[in-house]
Tab-separated table of C-alpha atoms in Angstrom:
chain	number	residue	atom	x	y	z
G	1	MET	CA	-16.160	29.957	13.787
G	2	ASN	CA	-17.731	31.403	10.537
G	3	PRO	CA	-20.277	29.687	8.522
G	4	ASP	CA	-17.925	28.939	5.851
G	5	GLY	CA	-15.406	27.189	8.314
G	6	GLU	CA	-18.412	25.317	9.999
G	7	GLU	CA	-19.453	24.003	6.835
G	8	ALA	CA	-16.127	22.933	5.641
G	9	ILE	CA	-15.698	21.006	9.081
G	10	ARG	CA	-19.196	19.571	8.270
G	11	GLN	CA	-17.629	18.233	5.057
G	12	VAL	CA	-14.254	17.250	5.397
G	13	ASN	CA	-14.931	13.581	4.685
G	14	PHE	CA	-17.429	14.050	1.672
G	15	THR	CA	-16.859	12.266	-1.305
G	16	ARG	CA	-16.314	15.528	-3.974
G	17	TYR	CA	-16.231	12.885	-6.893
G	18	ARG	CA	-19.384	13.038	-8.650
G	19	PRO	CA	-20.037	9.214	-10.715
G	20	GLY	CA	-20.088	9.748	-14.203
G	21	GLN	CA	-18.663	13.004	-14.575
G	22	LYS	CA	-15.824	13.282	-17.496
G	23	ALA	CA	-13.271	15.823	-15.853
G	24	GLY	CA	-10.782	13.653	-14.396
G	25	HIS	CA	-10.333	12.919	-10.816
G	26	TYR	CA	-8.603	11.416	-8.011
G	27	GLU	CA	-9.511	11.292	-4.445
G	28	SER	CA	-7.834	9.550	-1.277
G	29	PHE	CA	-9.385	8.873	2.374
G	30	PHE	CA	-6.155	7.558	3.790
G	31	GLN	CA	-5.393	6.571	8.060
G	32	ARG	CA	-1.801	6.240	9.299
G	33	ALA	CA	-0.423	5.530	12.779
G	34	ASN	CA	2.435	4.643	14.740
G	35	HIS	CA	3.200	2.372	17.683
G	36	PRO	CA	3.882	4.458	20.580
G	37	THR	CA	7.308	3.448	21.504
G	38	ARG	CA	8.393	0.710	18.508
G	39	PRO	CA	9.360	1.333	14.853
G	40	LEU	CA	6.136	-0.138	13.661
G	41	ALA	CA	3.343	1.584	11.735
G	42	PHE	CA	0.481	1.119	8.779
G	43	TRP	CA	-0.941	2.993	6.384
G	44	ILE	CA	-4.296	2.392	4.702
G	45	ARG	CA	-5.833	4.414	1.823
G	46	TYR	CA	-9.234	4.200	-0.018
G	47	THR	CA	-9.093	5.747	-3.276
G	48	ILE	CA	-10.614	6.866	-6.314
G	49	PHE	CA	-8.963	7.207	-9.725
G	50	SER	CA	-11.549	8.513	-12.494
G	51	PRO	CA	-9.222	9.216	-15.981
G	52	ASP	CA	-9.989	12.477	-17.963
G	53	ARG	CA	-13.178	12.216	-20.168
G	54	ARG	CA	-13.023	8.015	-19.345
G	55	PRO	CA	-15.456	7.879	-16.358
G	56	ASP	CA	-16.364	4.624	-17.706
G	57	ALA	CA	-12.845	3.382	-16.829
G	58	ALA	CA	-12.903	4.765	-13.056
G	59	LEU	CA	-11.892	2.573	-10.560
G	60	GLY	CA	-11.772	1.906	-6.712
G	61	GLU	CA	-8.349	1.296	-5.262
G	62	LEU	CA	-7.412	-0.213	-1.770
G	63	TRP	CA	-3.628	0.659	-0.869
G	64	ALA	CA	-2.058	-0.403	2.523
G	65	VAL	CA	1.789	-0.764	3.986
G	66	TYR	CA	2.355	-2.273	7.002
G	67	PHE	CA	6.310	-1.055	8.292
G	68	ASP	CA	8.093	-2.951	10.071
G	69	GLY	CA	11.568	-1.142	11.177
G	70	GLU	CA	12.467	-3.934	13.807
G	71	ALA	CA	12.496	-6.782	11.458
G	72	GLY	CA	13.586	-4.374	8.553
G	73	ARG	CA	10.548	-6.189	6.461
G	74	HIS	CA	7.522	-3.980	5.213
G	75	VAL	CA	4.166	-5.216	3.015
G	76	ALA	CA	2.656	-3.223	0.719
G	77	VAL	CA	-0.464	-4.242	-1.451
G	78	LYS	CA	-2.546	-2.564	-3.765
G	79	LYS	CA	-6.445	-3.761	-4.796
G	80	GLU	CA	-8.400	-2.296	-7.734
G	81	VAL	CA	-12.043	-3.049	-8.785
G	82	PRO	CA	-14.337	-1.484	-11.306
G	83	PHE	CA	-16.332	1.955	-9.963
G	84	GLY	CA	-19.208	0.125	-9.897
G	85	GLN	CA	-17.885	-2.433	-6.897
G	86	CYS	CA	-17.768	0.884	-4.918
G	87	THR	CA	-19.635	3.227	-2.781
G	88	PHE	CA	-18.411	6.758	-2.312
G	89	LYS	CA	-21.120	8.949	-0.431
G	90	THR	CA	-21.207	12.525	-0.909
G	91	ALA	CA	-23.321	13.953	2.004
G	92	GLU	CA	-21.836	11.595	4.785
G	93	PHE	CA	-18.774	9.792	5.482
G	94	SER	CA	-19.637	5.983	4.224
G	95	ILE	CA	-17.070	4.516	1.850
G	96	ARG	CA	-17.168	0.799	0.545
G	97	ILE	CA	-14.778	-0.911	-1.786
G	98	ASP	CA	-15.754	-4.443	-2.944
G	99	GLY	CA	-15.854	-6.112	0.792
G	100	ALA	CA	-13.761	-3.265	2.487
G	101	HIS	CA	-15.181	-0.144	4.266
G	102	LEU	CA	-14.584	3.496	5.784
G	103	GLY	CA	-16.590	5.357	7.846
G	104	PRO	CA	-16.828	7.282	11.273
G	105	GLY	CA	-14.702	5.841	13.618
G	106	ARG	CA	-13.780	2.078	11.893
G	107	LEU	CA	-12.027	0.507	8.858
G	108	VAL	CA	-11.966	-3.030	7.825
G	109	GLY	CA	-10.499	-4.164	4.827
G	110	PHE	CA	-8.466	-7.113	2.878
G	111	ALA	CA	-6.068	-6.515	-0.322
G	112	THR	CA	-3.615	-9.035	-1.836
G	113	SER	CA	-1.083	-8.256	-4.303
G	114	GLY	CA	0.413	-11.421	-6.101
G	115	GLU	CA	1.595	-13.658	-2.607
G	116	ARG	CA	1.503	-10.254	-0.683
G	117	GLU	CA	-1.747	-9.865	1.871
G	118	MET	CA	-2.898	-7.436	4.187
G	119	ALA	CA	-6.322	-7.388	6.462
G	120	TRP	CA	-7.449	-4.950	8.813
G	121	ASP	CA	-10.345	-4.314	11.483
G	122	LEU	CA	-9.191	-1.108	13.168
G	123	SER	CA	-11.462	1.674	15.289
G	124	PHE	CA	-10.170	5.009	15.619
G	125	ARG	CA	-11.464	8.225	17.800
G	126	GLY	CA	-10.019	11.939	18.534
G	127	ASP	CA	-11.584	14.838	19.384
G	128	ALA	CA	-9.328	17.240	17.691
G	129	GLU	CA	-11.030	19.742	14.930
G	130	PRO	CA	-10.151	19.104	11.453
G	131	LEU	CA	-6.420	20.703	10.033
G	132	PHE	CA	-6.630	22.444	6.726
G	133	LEU	CA	-3.462	22.698	5.339
G	134	LEU	CA	-4.850	25.425	2.545
G	135	PRO	CA	-6.580	28.607	3.351
G	136	LEU	CA	-10.275	27.724	3.637
G	137	ASP	CA	-11.504	29.457	0.195
G	138	LEU	CA	-9.017	27.763	-1.414
G	139	TYR	CA	-11.064	24.400	-0.817
G	140	THR	CA	-14.050	25.999	-2.803
G	141	ARG	CA	-11.970	26.988	-5.902
G	142	LYS	CA	-10.898	25.378	-9.159
G	143	LEU	CA	-7.129	26.081	-7.997
G	144	PRO	CA	-5.122	24.514	-6.557
G	145	ARG	CA	-5.902	21.370	-8.179
G	146	ALA	CA	-5.243	19.366	-5.504
G	147	LYS	CA	-6.654	19.658	-1.932
G	148	SER	CA	-5.598	17.852	1.151
G	149	LEU	CA	-6.692	18.312	4.852
G	150	VAL	CA	-6.548	16.131	8.228
G	151	ALA	CA	-9.906	15.107	9.082
G	152	LEU	CA	-8.827	14.169	12.315
G	153	PRO	CA	-5.333	14.877	13.770
G	154	MET	CA	-4.126	12.620	16.529
G	155	ALA	CA	-6.705	10.079	15.928
G	156	THR	CA	-6.029	6.809	18.282
G	157	PHE	CA	-6.121	3.464	16.463
G	158	ASN	CA	-6.892	0.330	18.332
G	159	GLY	CA	-7.849	-3.224	16.487
G	160	TRP	CA	-5.475	-5.682	14.583
G	161	LEU	CA	-4.195	-6.033	11.169
G	162	THR	CA	-2.503	-8.955	9.479
G	163	ALA	CA	0.950	-8.316	6.878
G	164	ASP	CA	1.653	-11.909	5.080
G	165	GLY	CA	-0.073	-13.933	7.858
G	166	ARG	CA	1.374	-12.120	10.653
G	167	ARG	CA	-0.985	-10.588	13.518
G	168	VAL	CA	-0.208	-7.477	14.900
G	169	GLU	CA	-2.118	-6.156	18.162
G	170	VAL	CA	-3.001	-2.434	17.501
G	171	ALA	CA	-3.332	-0.607	20.848
G	172	ASN	CA	-3.349	2.889	20.578
G	173	TRP	CA	-1.217	3.695	18.242
G	174	VAL	CA	-1.689	7.454	17.174
G	175	GLY	CA	-1.911	9.082	13.455
G	176	SER	CA	-4.465	10.825	11.981
G	177	GLN	CA	-7.552	9.875	9.335
G	178	ASN	CA	-6.946	12.361	6.094
G	179	HIS	CA	-8.749	13.135	2.707
G	180	ASN	CA	-7.333	14.701	-0.259
G	181	TRP	CA	-8.898	14.813	-3.943
G	182	GLY	CA	-8.167	16.752	-7.051
G	183	SER	CA	-8.449	17.200	-10.899
G	184	ARG	CA	-4.204	16.775	-11.460
G	185	HIS	CA	-1.674	15.263	-9.328
G	186	THR	CA	1.010	17.612	-8.114
G	187	ASP	CA	4.014	17.238	-10.291
G	188	HIS	CA	6.608	17.316	-7.899
G	189	TYR	CA	5.931	17.175	-4.322
G	190	ALA	CA	6.790	15.942	-0.788
G	191	TRP	CA	4.870	15.487	2.346
G	192	GLY	CA	5.147	15.236	5.904
G	193	GLN	CA	2.975	14.802	9.071
G	194	VAL	CA	4.175	14.488	12.576
G	195	ALA	CA	1.385	13.230	15.057
G	196	GLY	CA	2.912	14.209	18.534
G	197	PHE	CA	6.454	14.811	18.897
G	198	ASP	CA	8.794	13.356	21.741
G	199	THR	CA	8.938	16.350	23.716
G	200	HIS	CA	5.410	17.399	23.180
G	201	PRO	CA	3.511	14.516	22.306
G	202	GLU	CA	0.061	16.743	21.936
G	203	SER	CA	1.487	18.785	18.878
G	204	PHE	CA	0.588	18.309	15.336
G	205	LEU	CA	2.520	19.247	12.529
G	206	GLU	CA	1.262	19.133	8.444
G	207	VAL	CA	3.664	20.661	5.959
G	208	ALA	CA	4.003	19.996	2.139
G	209	THR	CA	6.494	21.384	-0.665
G	210	ALA	CA	5.353	21.240	-4.084
G	211	ARG	CA	6.136	22.401	-7.647
G	212	LEU	CA	3.716	23.075	-10.503
G	213	ARG	CA	4.529	22.797	-14.171
G	214	PHE	CA	3.060	24.497	-16.754
G	215	GLY	CA	4.492	23.405	-20.128
G	216	PRO	CA	8.415	23.918	-19.935
G	217	VAL	CA	8.081	26.169	-17.016
G	218	TRP	CA	8.177	25.137	-13.289
G	219	THR	CA	7.070	27.497	-10.407
G	220	PRO	CA	9.107	28.019	-7.281
G	221	PRO	CA	8.669	26.301	-4.237
G	222	MET	CA	5.678	26.687	-2.160
G	223	THR	CA	5.692	25.226	1.182
G	224	PRO	CA	2.583	25.220	3.546
G	225	ILE	CA	2.650	24.697	6.886
G	226	VAL	CA	0.242	24.182	9.771
G	227	LEU	CA	1.602	23.686	13.486
G	228	ARG	CA	-1.023	23.023	16.602
G	229	HIS	CA	1.386	23.554	19.626
G	230	ARG	CA	0.265	24.274	22.865
G	231	GLY	CA	-3.431	25.212	22.142
G	232	ARG	CA	-2.338	27.610	19.347
G	233	GLU	CA	-2.599	26.768	15.797
G	234	ILE	CA	-0.008	28.728	13.831
G	235	ARG	CA	-0.374	28.820	9.958
G	236	LEU	CA	1.744	30.005	7.668
G	237	ASN	CA	-0.010	28.616	4.503
G	238	HIS	CA	-0.955	32.070	2.425
G	239	LEU	CA	0.484	32.042	-1.136
G	240	CYS	CA	3.374	34.566	-0.043
G	241	GLN	CA	4.098	32.962	3.203
G	242	THR	CA	4.485	29.446	1.275
G	243	LEU	CA	7.071	30.920	-1.246
G	244	ARG	CA	9.351	32.375	1.488
G	245	ALA	CA	9.463	29.306	3.170
G	246	ARG	CA	12.511	27.096	2.112
G	247	ALA	CA	12.349	23.124	2.211
G	248	ARG	CA	14.725	20.412	0.768
G	249	LEU	CA	13.729	17.041	-0.488
């Protein structure tokens, strides 16, 4: 691997936001996983939101969702706190939002929204290399304004979570640990990920479809795709390839 690739891997979970910066910024570290055989899943996100030219209004946010496809009941919560109650380190993987924290191999937290509540204490592990949805050189450029990567594909999660008081044991649920950031949210997009196919449980797919708006003009849809399958990484993520791909959402 070239030096740029090695540096990109080393920094996959380093925070890009600089406290006090005037330019608007959002940044999320999110974890998601599915039960191996049942329709149960979770999605937990640690986020920075800093409005353009208003760094004093920056927030740390906790988002969490538990999906219960058996009962048809899902629990979703969101917590916001002033950025002064947060720590997002720029030279190591270490994040704190109020009493919640995320770092190498572990996430712990609690959040409520009205009468809904979730708490979690989870460990995660895996040995897969990070997956970059975009070509590596674009991660250090101004454009595109939204960047996304999978810091740990095929992550295995263990521990527990509670959703509205119900405890859920998490034992070898498979998913991923992810990181995205930018100065502007994508105007119209969909994102998809598969951490293990039914017939190929070691294969991993990351895909997105996006359109950008410049005034009254919309770009054509762009669809980057990266697939890991049978020891190969198939990247269809250069500009011409993303424009030739076809997607419906």
